Amino acid sequence: MNTPPTEPYSYQMLIDGQWVEAQSGERYDRNSPAHGVTVGTYPKAGSEDVDKAVAAARKAFDEGPWPMMQAAKRAKIIHRVSEIIREDASELAYLETLESGKPISQAKGEMEGTAELWEYAATLTRHNYGDSYNTLGEGMLGLILREPIGVVGMITPWNFPLLIISQKLPFALAAGCTAVIKPSELTPATTLRLGRILQEAGVPDGVVNIVTGFGQPAGARIAEHHDVDMISFTGSTGVGKHIVAASQGNLKKVSLELGGKNPQIVFADADLEAALDAVVFGAYFNMGECCNAGSRLLVQTAIADQFVEEALERVKSVPVGDPLDENTKVGAIINQAQYEKILHHVQSGQDEGATLATGGSAMRTDEGRFIEPAIFTGVKPEMEIAKSEIFGPVLSIMEFDTPEDAIRIANSTLYGLSAGVWTSNVDQAFKVARGVRAGTIWINTYMDGFPELPFGGYKESGLGRELGRFTLDEFTELKTVQLHLGPRTSWWHKPEE
Ligand code: NAI
Ligand code: MG
C-alpha cells in the first residue's frame, strides 16, 4: 500500500449503533494533501444530525446499561479495543497517512501509541472510586461517590486524529460516560474505523456516536447543546475560546488542549549531539503541525554559532516527500489554508528582520503541498515568528546568556504547553523546569509521552489535563451522600400543654 487508492473510500456516520447518511443527504470529499486525489467521501452533518447523536448518547447514559455496568466488564471491552487496534494497525496507519499527509512510518508508531492508551484506560476502569468518612460522629456516615459526568462532546483536530480521540474517549468510557464525537472534517477516516472497532469489541449502541462535518454547524451545535454535559476539545486557541463561550448556555464543563509555542532551551554544557537530534525532531516531526512542536530554540550564546551551523546541516538533509514512502520524515501540509498560513509566516519573519537561514519555500508542487523545513536566526522575542503558533516546519532561533534570561524568553508568549531543557547541570535543569510556566517539561529529552503522565497547558494552551489517573477526575462528578444512623435529635419539640 504505497500508492493512494484508485477509488475513494466512502463512509457513513455512526448514530445509535446505525451507519447513516446526513439527513440532508449532503456529502463532501477529502483529498490527500500529498497526492491531490480524493481519498474519502463523507456525510456532511447538520445540526439535526448532531441532535440525533446527542439524543442517542443521552439515552444510552440515562437508561444504561453502560454507566452502571460492572467495571470489570467495561474494562474487558476497552481492553479488547486495544487488541483490535493492534490487529488493524497497518490499515489504520494507511488511512491516517492518506488524509493527514504524515509519514507512514510515523503513523504506524502512532497506532501502537493509540493501542497503549486504550490498554491503560482499561486498567483505570476498575480504579474509579470515591471516598468515605466514618469520622462524622456516631449518628452519621459520609459517602463520596464518583459518578460519570454524563454525555461528553469530543471535537478533535487533524494532526493526530486517532491518537487524540484516544486521549479522550477510552478514559471517558472508563469513567462510564457516553460520547458524541466530531473528528476534523479533514481527517475523519480513522475515527469512523474506530467506531467499527468499538462495535466489534462490544460497546453498546448509542454509547459512542460519531458525526462527520465541519466546525459550523456540527461542531458548534455540539458545543452549545444543552444535553451535553462536557466538551473535550483539541484544536486552535481561537476555537477553544468559542467553545467556552458556547458552553455558557447550560454551564457544561469544558476541557481544552490548545496551541503551543514551545521552547527547547539548550545550555552550553548539554550533550550537544543529543540536543541537535531532538531540536530537529521537535521542530519538524509531523511537519511541525504539532501542538507540542519545539518551534522555538533558545541556545546559550557561548555555543550558538556552532550549534546553529550544525542544526542547519541536519535540517537540509531531512527527507521531505511522499508520506507513503517508508523513508520520508516530513510529509505534506494538511490543506491549502494551512499551507498559505505557513508561507505567510515565513514572509512575515523576513519582513520583521529575522534571517531565513534555510528552507521555507514550497517544493514538489506538482505532487502536493510540501514546504522545505525552515530555520530563522536572529529572531527577537517580540517578533511575530517568536510568538505565534505557525503549525508548520519553521524553527525560530534566539540566544540567551543566563538561566534567568532563558526562563524570561520562554515565558514570553501567551502559550504554556511544553518545554525542553538540555543541560548536564541538575540545578540548572530544575531551575528552568520550575521557572517555565508549561504543563510538561522535558529534561534531556523531547516530546516523549506516556499514558500515565498528565498532559495539558498553562495559560492559553488549555484548560484541564488529559491522560494519567487524574484524567478520570475530569470525566466524573462527585456526589456526597450522607446517611444518618440511629435516633434523630429533634430540631423542635412541641411544648407539653
Ligand atoms: P480548528 O481549531 O478550527 O479545528 C479543530 C476542530 O474544531 C475541528 O474538528 C473543527 O471542525 C472544529 N471547529 C472549528 N470551528 C468550530 C466551532 N466554532 N465550534 C466547534 N467546533 C469547531 O483548527 P484548524 O482551523 O484546523 O487549524 C487552525 C490552527 O489551529 C492551526 O494552524 C494551529 O495553529 C491550531 N491547531 C492546533 C491543534 C492542537 O493540537 N493544539 C490542532 C489543530 C490546529
Ligand atoms: Mg478552523
XYZ file of C-alpha atoms and ligand atoms in Angstrom:
542
model
C 0.000 0.000 0.000
C 2.438 2.658 -1.146
C 0.043 4.413 -3.518
C -3.299 6.103 -2.869
C -6.447 4.029 -3.569
C -7.792 4.098 -7.132
C -11.307 4.756 -5.809
C -12.021 6.940 -2.745
C -13.337 5.193 0.361
C -16.964 6.015 1.081
C -18.001 6.403 4.719
C -21.144 6.818 6.794
C -21.653 8.272 10.282
C -22.402 6.264 13.419
C -25.534 7.256 15.334
C -27.192 4.969 17.890
C -25.425 1.918 16.505
C -26.536 2.588 12.898
C -24.352 3.677 9.966
C -26.239 6.570 8.421
C -26.165 9.442 5.934
C -26.729 13.065 6.912
C -30.450 13.894 6.997
C -29.864 16.475 4.278
C -28.242 13.792 2.113
C -25.247 16.090 1.589
C -21.750 14.666 1.322
C -18.257 16.125 0.908
C -14.852 14.899 -0.315
C -11.432 14.740 1.288
C -8.337 14.881 -0.924
C -4.901 13.538 0.003
C -2.664 16.528 0.733
C 0.310 14.657 -0.728
C -1.283 13.222 -3.869
C -4.136 15.548 -4.740
C -6.617 12.716 -5.368
C -9.865 12.201 -3.457
C -9.363 9.507 -0.831
C -12.564 9.702 1.223
C -16.167 10.886 0.878
C -18.300 11.704 3.909
C -21.776 12.666 5.046
C -21.894 16.370 5.892
C -23.645 16.554 9.250
C -26.055 19.376 10.066
C -27.447 20.440 13.441
C -30.289 17.928 13.099
C -27.773 15.052 12.819
C -25.935 16.289 15.901
C -29.259 16.459 17.761
C -29.945 12.801 16.906
C -26.468 11.782 18.022
C -26.813 13.682 21.307
C -30.246 12.122 21.923
C -28.739 8.655 21.420
C -25.841 9.384 23.789
C -28.255 10.881 26.323
C -30.495 7.798 26.241
C -27.502 5.446 26.498
C -26.348 7.389 29.530
C -29.695 7.906 31.282
C -31.101 4.421 30.634
C -27.862 2.430 30.623
C -26.526 -0.153 30.788
C -23.120 1.443 30.154
C -22.634 3.837 33.143
C -23.665 1.279 35.759
C -22.189 -1.771 34.036
C -19.760 -3.614 36.281
C -16.333 -2.023 35.787
C -14.738 -5.409 35.189
C -16.993 -5.876 32.159
C -16.336 -2.398 30.799
C -12.601 -2.883 31.319
C -12.693 -6.040 29.171
C -14.426 -4.212 26.342
C -11.988 -1.272 26.467
C -9.061 -3.678 26.538
C -10.465 -5.551 23.553
C -10.438 -2.264 21.603
C -6.677 -2.002 22.153
C -6.201 -5.507 20.747
C -8.214 -4.806 17.606
C -6.333 -1.531 17.030
C -3.094 -3.547 17.062
C -4.545 -6.119 14.652
C -5.697 -3.369 12.263
C -2.658 -1.105 12.720
C -1.354 -1.199 9.131
C -4.728 -0.376 7.633
C -5.358 2.382 10.194
C -1.921 3.889 9.550
C -2.536 3.863 5.797
C -5.886 5.651 6.162
C -4.302 8.160 8.545
C -1.474 8.962 6.136
C -3.788 9.353 3.143
C -5.755 12.120 4.846
C -3.172 13.752 7.131
C -0.101 13.684 4.879
C 2.015 12.383 7.762
C 4.826 9.872 7.092
C 3.559 6.284 7.094
C 6.354 5.052 9.395
C 5.281 7.655 11.939
C 1.588 6.784 11.530
C 2.410 3.146 12.349
C 4.128 4.265 15.544
C 1.072 6.301 16.451
C -1.168 3.234 16.106
C 0.916 1.426 18.720
C 0.736 4.529 20.931
C -3.029 4.556 20.441
C -3.381 0.897 21.422
C -1.406 1.638 24.585
C -3.818 4.420 25.544
C -6.788 2.030 25.341
C -4.838 -0.611 27.223
C -4.010 1.809 30.030
C -7.535 3.231 30.253
C -8.837 -0.333 30.652
C -6.757 -0.687 33.817
C -8.146 2.569 35.253
C -11.736 1.429 34.766
C -11.582 -0.689 37.927
C -9.837 2.009 39.948
C -12.569 4.576 39.730
C -13.736 5.067 43.286
C -14.763 7.752 45.756
C -14.201 8.079 49.470
C -15.971 7.669 52.804
C -15.939 9.403 56.190
C -16.562 7.342 59.295
C -15.430 10.269 61.445
C -18.519 12.453 61.455
C -19.928 11.298 64.799
C -21.912 8.228 65.854
C -25.051 9.203 64.011
C -23.547 9.985 60.638
C -21.764 8.309 57.767
C -20.482 10.291 54.792
C -20.008 8.707 51.380
C -18.425 10.412 48.404
C -19.444 8.744 45.170
C -17.615 9.330 41.931
C -20.138 9.338 39.091
C -19.573 9.673 35.337
C -20.219 13.253 34.255
C -22.659 12.214 31.504
C -22.653 12.887 27.780
C -19.276 14.155 26.589
C -18.906 16.009 23.285
C -15.472 15.442 21.746
C -14.204 17.692 18.979
C -10.822 16.777 17.547
C -8.263 18.184 15.074
C -6.468 16.757 12.049
C -2.854 16.490 13.196
C -3.079 13.245 15.226
C -6.625 12.094 14.514
C -6.768 8.644 16.098
C -4.230 9.372 18.835
C -6.052 12.486 20.042
C -9.514 10.910 20.186
C -7.817 8.099 22.109
C -6.516 10.580 24.686
C -10.177 11.306 25.449
C -12.590 8.501 24.597
C -11.175 5.465 26.445
C -10.880 7.494 29.644
C -14.423 8.848 29.319
C -15.657 5.293 28.692
C -13.660 4.041 31.672
C -15.483 6.596 33.819
C -18.860 5.409 32.430
C -19.636 8.359 30.142
C -21.222 8.273 26.711
C -19.986 10.370 23.799
C -20.713 12.344 20.658
C -17.581 12.776 18.560
C -16.872 15.147 15.714
C -13.488 14.451 14.148
C -11.876 17.131 11.996
C -13.582 17.380 8.599
C -10.104 16.853 7.106
C -9.326 13.501 8.739
C -12.404 11.529 9.846
C -11.445 8.106 8.406
C -9.691 6.520 11.366
C -12.223 7.829 13.895
C -15.006 6.159 11.882
C -12.948 2.963 11.650
C -12.636 3.183 15.428
C -16.447 3.260 15.551
C -16.490 -0.160 13.875
C -13.840 -1.438 16.250
C -15.923 -0.295 19.230
C -18.921 -2.202 17.883
C -16.822 -5.308 17.367
C -15.437 -5.021 20.911
C -18.948 -4.893 22.361
C -19.591 -1.229 23.177
C -23.421 -0.986 23.291
C -25.345 1.074 20.705
C -25.610 4.786 21.435
C -22.646 4.881 23.829
C -20.362 6.324 21.139
C -21.787 8.342 18.261
C -19.649 9.851 15.500
C -20.791 12.673 13.223
C -18.713 13.912 10.298
C -18.817 17.519 9.216
C -17.472 20.995 9.724
C -16.967 23.275 12.714
C -20.057 25.160 11.544
C -22.670 23.935 12.099
C -21.790 20.478 13.507
C -19.013 21.348 15.977
C -20.740 24.488 17.191
C -24.012 22.578 17.732
C -22.266 20.048 19.985
C -20.603 22.850 21.944
C -23.876 24.669 22.631
C -26.125 21.614 23.128
C -27.964 21.600 26.464
C -27.982 17.794 26.711
C -24.186 17.653 26.518
C -22.596 17.722 29.994
C -18.986 18.287 28.999
C -16.896 19.225 25.977
C -13.434 17.864 25.479
C -11.790 19.819 22.666
C -8.388 19.777 20.986
C -7.579 22.390 18.375
C -6.804 26.058 17.990
C -6.873 28.530 20.871
C -9.317 30.668 18.858
C -11.913 27.911 18.538
C -11.244 26.919 22.166
C -12.465 30.357 23.206
C -15.615 29.903 21.077
C -16.244 26.617 22.867
C -16.001 28.311 26.255
C -18.497 30.949 25.095
C -20.861 28.295 23.709
C -20.702 26.337 26.964
C -22.452 29.139 28.856
C -25.980 28.077 27.926
C -26.004 25.091 30.260
C -22.681 25.699 32.054
C -21.210 22.486 30.723
C -17.726 21.546 31.804
C -15.007 22.358 29.277
C -11.629 20.707 28.826
C -9.289 22.212 26.233
C -5.991 21.160 24.650
C -4.873 24.099 22.547
C -1.842 25.550 20.866
C 1.767 25.988 21.868
C 4.940 27.868 21.003
C 7.228 25.555 22.844
C 10.858 26.396 23.545
C 13.777 23.999 23.602
C 16.447 25.561 25.804
C 19.997 24.380 25.096
C 22.787 25.224 27.562
C 26.467 25.125 26.621
C 27.093 22.159 28.934
C 24.475 19.922 27.261
C 25.098 16.738 25.299
C 25.002 18.695 22.062
C 24.689 15.679 19.762
C 21.551 14.578 21.580
C 20.207 18.119 21.712
C 20.727 18.629 17.963
C 18.823 15.500 17.115
C 15.967 16.452 19.445
C 15.805 20.031 18.171
C 15.403 18.849 14.575
C 12.921 16.157 15.605
C 10.974 18.586 17.802
C 10.633 21.206 15.105
C 9.828 19.045 12.062
C 8.061 15.974 13.458
C 4.596 15.793 11.862
C 5.642 18.686 9.552
C 5.655 20.906 12.642
C 1.852 20.533 12.725
C 2.002 19.592 16.321
C 0.791 21.377 19.470
C 3.995 20.167 21.114
C 6.302 21.282 18.307
C 9.556 22.696 19.645
C 9.135 25.711 17.393
C 11.478 27.984 19.354
C 15.128 27.181 20.011
C 16.783 29.143 22.820
C 20.502 28.466 22.621
C 23.154 29.783 25.005
C 25.272 32.431 23.288
C 28.595 30.697 24.001
C 27.706 27.777 21.690
C 25.128 29.449 19.464
C 27.129 29.859 16.230
C 28.413 26.321 16.131
C 25.123 24.767 17.259
C 23.111 26.660 14.664
C 25.562 25.723 11.911
C 25.203 22.048 12.756
C 21.433 22.346 13.007
C 21.363 23.841 9.505
C 23.378 20.917 8.147
C 20.978 18.409 9.637
C 17.821 20.170 8.587
C 18.948 20.295 4.965
C 19.227 16.511 4.891
C 15.815 15.639 6.399
C 13.900 13.607 3.781
C 10.766 15.501 2.695
C 8.322 13.866 0.305
C 5.656 11.251 -0.360
C 4.343 10.239 3.066
C 3.565 6.736 1.791
C 7.336 6.219 1.302
C 8.778 4.454 4.376
C 11.886 6.681 4.291
C 10.051 10.011 4.431
C 10.381 12.012 7.640
C 8.447 15.153 6.644
C 5.268 14.740 4.595
C 2.645 17.096 3.190
C 0.853 20.125 4.675
C -2.740 19.389 5.649
C -4.698 21.854 3.488
C -4.430 24.980 1.386
C -5.281 27.348 4.257
C -2.554 25.921 6.493
C -0.075 25.919 3.592
C -0.729 29.591 2.916
C -0.604 30.433 6.623
C 2.868 28.860 6.920
C 4.203 30.584 3.814
C 2.761 33.852 5.100
C 4.644 33.450 8.402
C 7.863 32.744 6.502
C 7.392 36.007 4.632
C 6.481 37.965 7.768
C 9.590 36.678 9.585
C 11.732 38.151 6.808
C 9.735 41.383 6.832
C 10.333 41.691 10.577
C 14.087 41.468 10.042
C 14.879 37.871 11.025
C 17.238 35.880 8.790
C 15.801 32.951 6.852
C 18.874 30.714 7.086
C 17.403 27.745 5.223
C 14.177 26.415 3.689
C 10.756 27.988 3.819
C 9.832 27.531 0.153
C 7.121 25.498 -1.460
C 8.520 22.333 -3.077
C 7.290 19.337 -5.145
C 4.302 21.486 -6.055
C 3.224 19.167 -8.882
C 2.640 16.342 -6.359
C 1.054 18.073 -3.393
C 1.600 20.681 -0.670
C 5.168 20.431 0.635
C 7.286 23.058 2.386
C 11.054 22.883 2.884
C 11.957 22.767 6.600
C 12.874 26.330 7.574
C 15.165 27.948 10.141
C 15.097 31.584 11.187
C 18.075 33.052 13.033
C 18.386 36.469 14.615
C 14.852 36.194 15.994
C 13.786 38.592 18.773
C 11.210 37.532 21.386
C 8.851 40.328 20.363
C 8.687 39.235 16.692
C 5.553 37.531 15.389
C 7.523 34.381 14.395
C 8.662 34.117 18.046
C 5.132 34.406 19.446
C 2.576 32.928 17.027
C 1.879 29.245 16.624
C 2.826 28.640 12.977
C 1.948 24.925 12.912
C 4.405 24.208 10.151
C 8.075 23.258 9.618
C 9.514 26.553 10.847
C 12.039 26.921 13.682
C 12.794 30.326 15.257
C 16.195 30.599 16.937
C 17.025 33.045 19.752
C 20.046 33.362 22.035
C 20.286 33.717 25.807
C 23.047 34.079 28.392
C 21.742 33.139 31.847
C 19.073 30.694 33.057
C 17.029 33.722 34.131
C 17.132 35.053 30.550
C 16.084 31.674 29.209
C 13.112 31.484 31.588
C 12.009 35.010 30.750
C 12.125 34.406 26.986
C 10.478 31.002 27.373
C 7.582 32.612 29.252
C 7.172 35.490 26.828
C 4.292 34.018 24.784
C 0.610 33.537 25.595
C 1.117 29.767 25.449
C 2.366 27.335 28.071
C 2.097 23.792 26.766
C 5.572 22.285 26.981
C 9.304 22.998 27.009
C 12.591 21.137 26.670
C 15.755 21.853 28.610
C 19.187 20.488 27.726
C 21.978 20.669 30.310
C 24.182 18.349 32.343
C 23.712 20.500 35.449
C 20.826 19.261 37.600
C 20.445 22.554 39.463
C 20.184 24.437 36.211
C 17.736 21.894 34.779
C 15.436 22.259 37.770
C 15.703 25.993 37.926
C 14.345 26.108 34.385
C 11.813 23.316 34.978
C 10.381 25.268 37.902
C 10.557 28.654 36.236
C 8.909 27.855 32.910
C 5.133 28.022 33.056
C 4.170 24.993 30.976
C 2.245 21.763 31.525
C 5.114 19.456 30.510
C 8.877 19.925 30.890
C 11.290 17.533 29.215
C 14.836 17.402 30.575
C 17.419 15.994 28.156
C 14.653 14.529 26.031
C 11.785 15.885 23.961
C 8.178 15.015 23.148
C 8.020 11.672 24.904
C 4.596 10.795 26.210
C 3.158 8.055 28.370
C -0.468 7.203 29.137
C 0.411 7.505 32.839
C 1.583 11.128 32.609
C -0.874 14.036 32.518
C -0.730 16.320 29.508
C -2.139 19.825 29.066
C -1.438 23.500 29.084
C -0.861 26.516 31.277
C -2.086 29.931 30.133
C -3.807 29.955 26.721
C -2.612 26.434 25.907
C -5.601 24.916 27.605
C -7.843 24.022 30.463
C -7.685 20.760 32.392
C -5.483 17.738 31.792
C -5.639 14.567 29.755
C -4.043 11.191 30.460
C -2.838 9.745 33.722
C -5.064 8.612 36.551
C -6.171 12.190 37.208
C -7.995 12.232 33.903
C -10.752 10.109 35.428
C -11.496 13.062 37.700
C -12.083 15.206 34.612
C -14.797 12.847 33.380
C -16.539 12.446 36.740
C -18.669 14.390 39.204
C -18.504 13.921 42.958
C -21.741 13.163 44.758
C -21.917 13.459 48.531
C -24.281 11.025 50.240
C -24.919 11.470 53.995
C -26.507 8.649 55.891
C -27.967 9.162 59.361
C -27.760 6.253 61.803
C -29.823 5.794 64.997
C -32.455 8.053 66.568
C -32.783 11.582 65.313
C -32.110 14.529 67.636
C -35.165 16.726 67.289
C -34.893 20.191 65.904
C -38.001 21.285 67.726
C -40.170 19.624 70.383
C -43.747 20.694 70.588
C -44.083 22.147 74.160
C -46.154 19.995 76.592
C -49.667 21.509 77.078
P -9.659 24.300 14.473
O -9.468 24.643 15.890
O -10.501 25.184 13.609
O -10.279 22.815 14.347
C -10.312 21.848 15.367
C -11.685 21.205 15.424
O -12.653 22.158 15.817
C -12.189 20.647 14.097
O -12.890 19.444 14.336
C -13.133 21.722 13.623
O -14.125 21.250 12.738
C -13.755 22.166 14.922
N -14.341 23.509 14.927
C -13.997 24.579 14.168
N -14.757 25.647 14.498
C -15.591 25.244 15.484
C -16.598 25.900 16.267
N -16.905 27.193 16.094
N -17.239 25.194 17.222
C -16.928 23.910 17.433
N -16.006 23.235 16.732
C -15.329 23.890 15.766
O -8.251 24.164 13.843
P -7.856 24.382 12.300
O -8.628 25.516 11.684
O -7.979 23.094 11.634
O -6.337 24.810 12.441
C -6.025 26.174 12.633
C -4.894 26.345 13.607
O -5.231 25.747 14.851
C -3.608 25.666 13.211
O -2.890 26.459 12.330
C -2.939 25.509 14.539
O -2.288 26.701 14.898
C -4.078 25.264 15.500
N -4.300 23.837 15.797
C -3.860 23.341 16.992
C -4.014 21.992 17.280
C -3.532 21.394 18.545
O -3.274 20.207 18.586
N -3.423 22.131 19.615
C -4.618 21.072 16.323
C -5.097 21.697 15.113
C -4.922 23.027 14.888
Mg -10.658 26.466 11.736
